[in-house]
Short mmCIF file of C-alpha atoms in Angstrom, two decimals:
data_model
loop_
_atom_site.label_atom_id
_atom_site.label_comp_id
_atom_site.label_asym_id
_atom_site.label_seq_id
_atom_site.Cartn_x
_atom_site.Cartn_y
_atom_site.Cartn_z
CA MET A 1 -78.61 -15.02 77.52
CA THR A 2 -78.85 -14.10 73.84
CA GLN A 3 -77.99 -16.52 71.09
CA ALA A 4 -74.88 -14.61 70.11
CA LEU A 5 -73.66 -14.47 73.64
CA ALA A 6 -74.35 -18.23 74.06
CA ALA A 7 -72.37 -18.88 71.00
CA MET A 8 -69.38 -16.89 72.39
CA ALA A 9 -69.69 -18.83 75.67
CA ARG A 10 -68.62 -21.90 73.82
CA MET A 11 -65.47 -20.17 72.54
CA THR A 12 -62.06 -20.78 74.08
CA LEU A 13 -60.46 -18.07 76.16
CA ARG A 14 -57.98 -17.32 73.26
CA GLN A 15 -60.85 -16.75 70.82
CA LEU A 16 -62.65 -14.51 73.21
CA ARG A 17 -59.52 -12.42 73.66
CA GLN A 18 -59.26 -11.96 69.78
CA VAL A 19 -62.90 -10.74 69.69
CA ALA A 20 -62.35 -8.39 72.61
CA SER A 21 -59.24 -7.02 70.83
CA GLY A 22 -61.31 -6.24 67.78
CA LEU A 23 -63.90 -4.48 69.84
CA GLY A 24 -61.45 -2.34 71.68
CA VAL A 25 -61.86 -3.90 75.08
CA SER A 26 -59.09 -2.57 77.40
CA LEU A 27 -56.90 -5.04 79.39
CA TYR A 28 -58.53 -8.00 77.72
CA SER A 29 -55.48 -10.22 78.30
CA ARG A 30 -56.00 -9.92 82.04
CA LYS A 31 -59.68 -10.66 82.23
CA SER A 32 -61.27 -14.05 82.91
CA LYS A 33 -63.68 -15.84 80.56
CA ASP A 34 -66.72 -14.42 82.29
CA GLU A 35 -65.35 -10.96 82.43
CA LEU A 36 -64.56 -11.05 78.68
CA LEU A 37 -68.04 -12.22 77.92
CA ALA A 38 -69.51 -9.30 79.99
CA ALA A 39 -67.18 -6.71 78.38
CA ILE A 40 -67.91 -8.00 74.90
CA ASN A 41 -71.66 -7.90 75.57
CA ASP A 42 -71.35 -4.29 76.87
CA ARG A 43 -69.40 -3.24 73.76
CA GLN A 44 -71.86 -4.76 71.31
CA ASP A 45 -74.82 -2.91 73.04
CA GLU A 46 -72.97 0.44 72.51
CA ASP A 47 -73.55 2.61 69.34
CA PRO A 48 -70.46 2.86 67.15
CA PRO A 49 -68.59 6.09 67.67
CA SER A 50 -68.98 8.88 65.09
CA LEU A 51 -66.23 10.31 62.88
CA GLU A 52 -66.41 13.60 64.88
CA ALA A 53 -65.96 11.79 68.10
CA ILE A 54 -62.91 9.86 66.84
CA GLU A 55 -61.34 13.08 65.54
CA ALA A 56 -61.93 14.81 68.84
CA GLU A 57 -59.97 12.06 70.62
CA LEU A 58 -57.00 12.36 68.27
CA PRO A 59 -54.18 14.68 69.35
CA PRO A 60 -53.55 17.76 67.25
CA ALA A 61 -51.32 17.39 64.16
CA PRO A 62 -47.62 17.89 64.95
CA ARG A 63 -46.14 21.23 63.70
CA PRO A 64 -42.55 22.19 63.21
CA SER A 65 -40.89 23.24 66.46
CA SER A 66 -39.55 26.46 64.84
CA VAL A 67 -41.40 28.14 62.01
CA THR A 68 -39.58 30.94 60.19
CA THR A 69 -41.01 33.46 57.82
CA ASN A 70 -39.92 33.06 54.26
CA VAL A 71 -41.13 33.70 50.68
CA VAL A 72 -40.11 32.00 47.39
CA PHE A 73 -40.31 33.51 43.93
CA LEU A 74 -40.54 31.09 40.91
CA PRO A 75 -40.89 32.42 37.38
CA ARG A 76 -43.37 30.24 35.51
CA ASP A 77 -43.09 31.83 32.06
CA PRO A 78 -42.28 35.26 30.65
CA GLN A 79 -45.56 36.73 31.81
CA TRP A 80 -46.34 34.95 35.12
CA ALA A 81 -44.58 33.94 38.30
CA TYR A 82 -45.56 31.63 41.17
CA VAL A 83 -44.90 32.77 44.80
CA PHE A 84 -45.48 30.86 47.97
CA TRP A 85 -44.68 31.81 51.52
CA GLU A 86 -44.92 30.91 55.23
CA ILE A 87 -45.40 33.29 58.10
CA SER A 88 -44.44 32.30 61.69
CA PRO A 89 -47.05 32.79 64.39
CA ALA A 90 -44.78 35.13 66.23
CA ASP A 91 -44.32 37.38 63.13
CA ARG A 92 -48.01 37.38 62.36
CA SER A 93 -48.93 38.24 65.94
CA GLN A 94 -46.45 41.02 66.12
CA ALA A 95 -47.67 42.58 62.79
CA GLN A 96 -51.34 42.41 63.86
CA ALA A 97 -50.38 44.03 67.18
CA GLY A 98 -48.64 46.75 65.22
CA GLY A 99 -51.78 47.61 63.16
CA ALA A 100 -51.29 45.35 60.06
CA SER A 101 -54.34 45.55 57.83
CA GLN A 102 -53.39 43.91 54.47
CA LEU A 103 -50.92 41.20 53.47
CA CYS A 104 -49.13 42.29 50.29
CA LEU A 105 -46.37 41.13 47.93
CA ARG A 106 -44.09 43.78 46.44
CA VAL A 107 -42.30 42.83 43.22
CA ALA A 108 -39.10 44.86 42.59
CA ASP A 109 -37.03 45.05 39.42
CA VAL A 110 -33.36 44.59 40.41
CA THR A 111 -31.81 44.00 37.02
CA GLY A 112 -28.14 44.93 36.95
CA LEU A 113 -28.20 46.39 40.62
CA PRO A 114 -26.28 45.33 43.63
CA MET A 115 -27.97 43.19 46.25
CA GLY A 116 -30.60 45.14 48.26
CA SER A 117 -31.18 47.75 45.57
CA ALA A 118 -34.13 48.23 43.18
CA HIS A 119 -34.93 50.45 40.25
CA PRO A 120 -37.01 53.42 41.24
CA HIS A 121 -40.55 53.60 39.94
CA ALA A 122 -40.32 49.87 39.15
CA LEU A 123 -42.21 48.47 42.13
CA GLN A 124 -45.51 46.51 41.84
CA GLU A 125 -47.62 45.89 44.93
CA VAL A 126 -50.27 43.13 45.01
CA VAL A 127 -52.70 42.61 47.81
CA VAL A 128 -53.33 38.97 48.70
CA ASP A 129 -55.62 37.10 51.03
CA SER A 130 -54.48 37.29 54.65
CA HIS A 131 -54.73 33.49 55.03
CA ALA A 132 -53.26 32.54 51.61
CA THR A 133 -49.91 30.87 51.27
CA GLU A 134 -49.40 31.06 47.49
CA TRP A 135 -50.23 33.42 44.67
CA TYR A 136 -49.72 33.90 40.88
CA LEU A 137 -48.22 37.19 39.98
CA PRO A 138 -48.29 38.93 36.61
CA VAL A 139 -44.72 39.93 35.55
CA PRO A 140 -44.32 43.59 34.55
CA LEU A 141 -41.55 42.94 31.92
CA SER A 142 -39.88 39.80 30.68
CA ASP A 143 -36.18 39.16 30.45
CA ARG A 144 -35.45 40.96 33.79
CA ASP A 145 -34.37 40.14 37.24
CA TYR A 146 -36.97 40.41 40.05
CA ARG A 147 -37.15 40.04 43.91
CA VAL A 148 -40.47 39.66 45.96
CA GLU A 149 -40.86 41.17 49.47
CA LEU A 150 -43.57 39.81 51.73
CA GLY A 151 -45.13 42.27 54.26
CA TYR A 152 -48.19 43.95 55.82
CA ARG A 153 -49.54 47.29 54.92
CA LEU A 154 -50.59 49.34 57.95
CA GLY A 155 -54.11 50.79 58.20
CA ASN A 156 -53.18 53.99 59.96
CA GLY A 157 -51.37 56.12 57.55
CA GLY A 158 -50.08 53.57 55.05
CA GLY A 159 -46.98 52.32 56.73
CA TRP A 160 -45.27 49.04 55.88
CA ILE A 161 -44.09 46.06 57.94
CA SER A 162 -41.57 43.96 56.01
CA LEU A 163 -41.46 40.22 56.88
CA ALA A 164 -39.18 38.52 54.28
CA PHE A 165 -37.47 38.78 50.95
CA SER A 166 -37.19 36.14 48.24
CA SER A 167 -34.03 35.31 46.31
CA VAL A 168 -33.49 37.12 42.93
CA ALA A 169 -34.75 35.21 39.92
CA ARG A 170 -34.51 35.87 36.16
CA VAL A 171 -37.79 35.98 34.24
CA PRO A 172 -37.16 34.47 30.74
CA ALA A 173 -37.55 36.54 27.63
CA LEU A 174 -40.75 36.57 25.75
CA HIS A 175 -39.07 36.13 22.39
CA PRO A 176 -36.45 33.62 21.25
CA SER A 177 -32.85 34.61 21.82
CA GLU A 178 -31.17 36.59 19.04
CA GLN A 179 -27.90 34.83 19.76
CA ILE A 180 -27.21 31.95 17.54
CA LEU A 181 -24.17 29.71 18.25
CA ASP A 182 -23.82 27.40 15.27
CA GLN A 183 -21.33 24.51 15.69
CA PHE A 184 -20.52 22.82 12.51
CA VAL A 185 -19.42 19.20 12.11
CA PRO A 186 -16.38 18.98 9.88
CA PHE A 187 -15.89 15.89 7.76
CA SER A 188 -13.68 14.41 5.11
CA LEU A 189 -14.40 12.03 2.24
CA GLU A 190 -11.66 9.82 3.46
CA THR A 191 -13.41 9.31 6.77
CA SER A 192 -15.58 6.20 7.22
CA PRO A 193 -19.37 7.00 7.58
CA ASN A 194 -19.66 4.59 10.37
CA VAL A 195 -17.09 6.44 12.53
CA SER A 196 -18.56 8.98 14.87
CA MET A 197 -17.36 12.49 14.02
CA PRO A 198 -16.48 14.92 16.74
CA ALA A 199 -19.00 17.65 17.41
CA ILE A 200 -16.35 20.43 17.63
CA ALA A 201 -12.98 20.07 15.94
CA ALA A 202 -10.58 22.05 13.81
CA PRO A 203 -11.72 22.23 10.23
CA SER A 204 -10.44 19.29 8.13
CA PRO A 205 -8.54 19.95 4.87
CA ASP A 206 -10.66 20.99 2.03
CA SER A 207 -11.60 17.91 0.12
CA GLY A 208 -13.26 19.88 -2.74
CA LEU A 209 -16.72 18.55 -1.90
CA HIS A 210 -18.20 21.89 -1.20
CA GLU A 211 -17.14 23.44 -4.52
CA ARG A 212 -18.15 20.34 -6.46
CA LEU A 213 -21.60 20.48 -4.87
CA TYR A 214 -21.92 24.16 -5.77
CA GLN A 215 -20.84 23.61 -9.34
CA THR A 216 -23.37 20.81 -9.76
CA ALA A 217 -26.13 22.90 -8.28
CA THR A 218 -25.44 25.84 -10.53
CA SER A 219 -24.51 24.17 -13.80
CA ARG A 220 -27.95 24.51 -15.35
CA TRP A 221 -28.27 28.23 -14.58
CA ARG A 222 -24.65 29.39 -15.19
CA ARG A 223 -24.74 32.97 -16.43
CA LEU A 224 -22.92 36.15 -16.08
CA GLY A 225 -23.02 37.30 -12.54
CA ARG A 226 -22.77 40.63 -10.95
CA GLY A 227 -20.23 42.14 -8.48
CA SER A 228 -17.01 40.19 -7.94
CA GLU A 229 -18.48 37.22 -9.83
CA ALA A 230 -18.65 39.33 -13.04
CA PHE A 231 -14.95 39.99 -13.13
CA HIS A 232 -14.09 36.27 -12.85
CA GLU A 233 -16.56 35.34 -15.62
CA LEU A 234 -15.34 38.19 -17.83
CA GLU A 235 -11.80 37.06 -17.52
CA GLU A 236 -12.70 33.45 -18.20
CA ALA A 237 -14.59 34.60 -21.37
CA GLY A 238 -11.38 36.30 -22.63
CA ILE A 239 -12.65 39.95 -22.12
CA ASP A 240 -10.06 42.49 -21.22
CA THR A 241 -10.61 43.92 -17.59
CA SER A 242 -7.47 45.97 -17.28
CA GLU A 243 -9.56 49.18 -17.61
CA LEU A 244 -11.67 48.20 -14.63
CA HIS A 245 -10.51 49.28 -11.22
CA ALA A 246 -10.26 46.57 -8.50
CA SER A 247 -12.99 48.30 -6.62
CA GLY A 248 -15.39 47.92 -9.50
CA ALA A 249 -15.66 51.70 -10.04
CA GLY A 250 -12.86 52.46 -12.48
CA ILE A 251 -9.85 54.65 -12.26
CA TRP A 252 -12.11 57.66 -11.55
CA ALA A 253 -13.59 56.21 -8.47
CA SER A 254 -11.72 58.70 -6.20
CA GLY A 255 -13.46 61.64 -7.98
CA ARG A 256 -10.08 63.10 -9.17
CA ASN A 257 -7.99 62.55 -12.30
CA ASP A 258 -5.09 60.19 -12.32
CA SER A 259 -2.66 63.02 -11.55
CA GLY A 260 -4.31 63.49 -8.22
CA ARG A 261 -4.47 67.25 -8.66
CA GLY A 262 -7.29 69.29 -7.13
CA GLY A 263 -7.96 72.38 -5.10
CA VAL A 264 -6.48 70.87 -1.97
CA GLY A 265 -3.43 68.69 -1.16
CA SER A 266 -3.99 65.16 -2.47
CA ARG A 267 -3.30 61.99 -0.45
CA GLN A 268 -2.87 58.37 -1.33
CA ARG A 269 -4.42 55.56 0.71
CA SER A 270 -5.34 51.91 0.16
CA PHE A 271 -8.73 50.81 1.27
CA TRP A 272 -10.48 47.49 1.15
CA LEU A 273 -13.62 45.42 2.12
CA VAL A 274 -14.58 41.83 1.98
CA ALA A 275 -18.02 40.30 2.51
CA ASP A 276 -19.64 37.05 1.45
CA ALA A 277 -22.23 34.39 2.41
CA GLU A 278 -22.31 30.63 2.78
CA LEU A 279 -25.15 28.17 2.43
CA ILE A 280 -25.68 25.52 5.14
CA VAL A 281 -27.33 22.30 4.20
CA TYR A 282 -28.10 19.90 6.95
CA GLY A 283 -30.33 16.90 7.91
CA ALA A 284 -30.40 13.31 9.09
CA THR A 285 -31.35 9.86 7.85
CA ASP A 286 -30.78 6.21 8.80
CA PRO A 287 -27.01 5.93 9.78
CA SER A 288 -26.53 2.89 7.54
CA ALA A 289 -28.05 4.70 4.48
CA ARG A 290 -26.14 6.16 1.51
CA LEU A 291 -26.75 9.94 1.11
CA CYS A 292 -26.03 11.93 -2.00
CA ILE A 293 -26.42 15.59 -2.92
CA GLY A 294 -26.54 15.62 -6.73
CA ASP A 295 -23.88 13.12 -7.82
CA GLN A 296 -21.75 13.77 -4.72
CA GLU A 297 -21.89 11.25 -1.85
CA VAL A 298 -21.94 12.98 1.67
CA PRO A 299 -20.68 10.98 4.69
CA LEU A 300 -22.95 10.55 7.65
CA THR A 301 -22.01 10.74 11.43
CA ALA A 302 -22.69 7.79 13.67
CA ASP A 303 -26.17 9.02 14.44
CA GLY A 304 -27.12 9.59 10.72
CA THR A 305 -26.75 13.42 10.70
CA PHE A 306 -24.97 15.55 8.03
CA ARG A 307 -24.15 19.25 7.80
CA VAL A 308 -22.24 20.90 4.90
CA GLN A 309 -21.35 24.42 4.12
CA VAL A 310 -21.26 25.36 0.41
CA PRO A 311 -20.58 28.68 -1.38
CA PHE A 312 -23.56 30.85 -1.77
CA ARG A 313 -22.68 32.98 -4.83
CA ASP A 314 -24.94 34.95 -7.14
CA GLY A 315 -27.36 32.92 -9.29
CA GLN A 316 -29.64 29.94 -8.81
CA GLN A 317 -28.58 26.79 -7.04
CA LEU A 318 -30.43 23.45 -6.92
CA TYR A 319 -29.56 20.70 -4.38
CA PRO A 320 -31.31 17.33 -5.01
CA ILE A 321 -30.77 15.31 -1.84
CA GLU A 322 -31.45 11.56 -1.94
CA ALA A 323 -31.04 8.93 0.83
CA VAL A 324 -30.96 5.21 -0.18
CA ALA A 325 -31.42 2.49 2.41
CA ALA A 326 -28.52 0.03 2.91
CA ASP A 327 -30.46 -2.76 1.00
CA GLY A 328 -31.30 -0.41 -1.76
CA GLU A 329 -35.15 -1.10 -1.40
CA GLN A 330 -36.19 2.31 0.00
CA LYS A 331 -35.47 5.82 -1.05
CA ARG A 332 -36.29 9.35 0.15
CA ASN A 333 -35.48 12.59 -1.56
CA ILE A 334 -35.79 16.29 -1.37
CA THR A 335 -34.76 19.15 -3.71
CA LEU A 336 -33.72 22.54 -2.37
CA GLU A 337 -33.63 25.55 -4.58
CA PHE A 338 -31.90 28.88 -3.72
CA ASN A 339 -31.26 32.13 -5.53
CA ARG A 340 -28.92 34.96 -4.58
CA THR A 341 -28.47 38.37 -6.12
CA THR A 342 -25.91 41.08 -5.29
CA PRO A 343 -27.25 44.37 -6.46
CA GLU A 344 -23.98 46.29 -5.71
CA ASP A 345 -20.39 45.21 -5.10
CA ASN A 346 -17.67 47.74 -4.53
CA SER A 347 -15.42 45.47 -2.46
CA ASN A 348 -11.87 44.10 -2.76
CA PRO A 349 -9.52 42.00 -0.42
CA ALA A 350 -6.72 43.67 1.36
CA ASP A 351 -3.98 42.05 -0.80
CA LYS A 352 -5.67 43.65 -3.90
CA ALA A 353 -6.06 47.09 -2.36
CA ILE A 354 -4.65 49.81 -4.69
CA GLY A 355 -3.47 53.20 -3.50
CA GLU A 356 -5.98 55.90 -4.53
CA TRP A 357 -5.52 59.59 -4.54
CA PHE A 358 -8.17 61.73 -2.85
#
């Protein structure tokens, strides 16, 4: 008897059963002490099983009872899409029996078409590995709707066996959208800066802040403007503008004299046009700070943002923006400068339209 076996012989029956359990002795709970010693001795003399032997004894991995063929199309970016699929054994066997030679993905452009239709001459076919289950596809054109078909190409004459279709998915555009939906936050000087302002609401009554900001921004560069600005500044300067027509072209703008006579019958019609631009100044700072544009204080929303619309007329505009911390110890500032010119202005509002003979 070996020394190890002699040591185990001094163990209790319970201890021997624990050793036998660890060595994989079967029915160890029913064996006597002598039987356990013999079984343990036999186990220790055996070589440990290899990994291949253990794997061979394991049952095969469970598989779903019913596998259906399907394909999924997922756009990754405007130029590439990710496709993955699963083919049932029955469909694969049937396709191979029918002469299938190559597994393929067909990408069809279905933008604006009813279900099941595709644009002619807009089909891309990609050959994939027969055992693959996923693939990256190049997208022919961005900002379009696509559908992927999974199938086999036949080797005898180029036939086609269709297996499954993916859902229609939209590939995003390569460039940013040209649609801009600005939502402005209205405010009033009577509103407390600590009160959260609604994101979308009816415009508040004009408090005069926009005009005061504009006047402050342009006071250093006030000069005679052009277009509609010129008429207002001429009148303020005391210059007679009665000889000027409302359209800015004079009484001869219609190309005929004031009697309206010409080679053809004359007609009278009022015509008008209005067009202008506004400047948007926006930003954010600490919600407890005090923000000023020039010498005008601008209220902040609860999260410290601000957004104002000011007139954008001809000339130079300067907007010095300064934020001061609540304790007055810290300051941040930025100065924005803008310049607008109107090379030509032959416009007038509808209520100032004058009948013209032409």
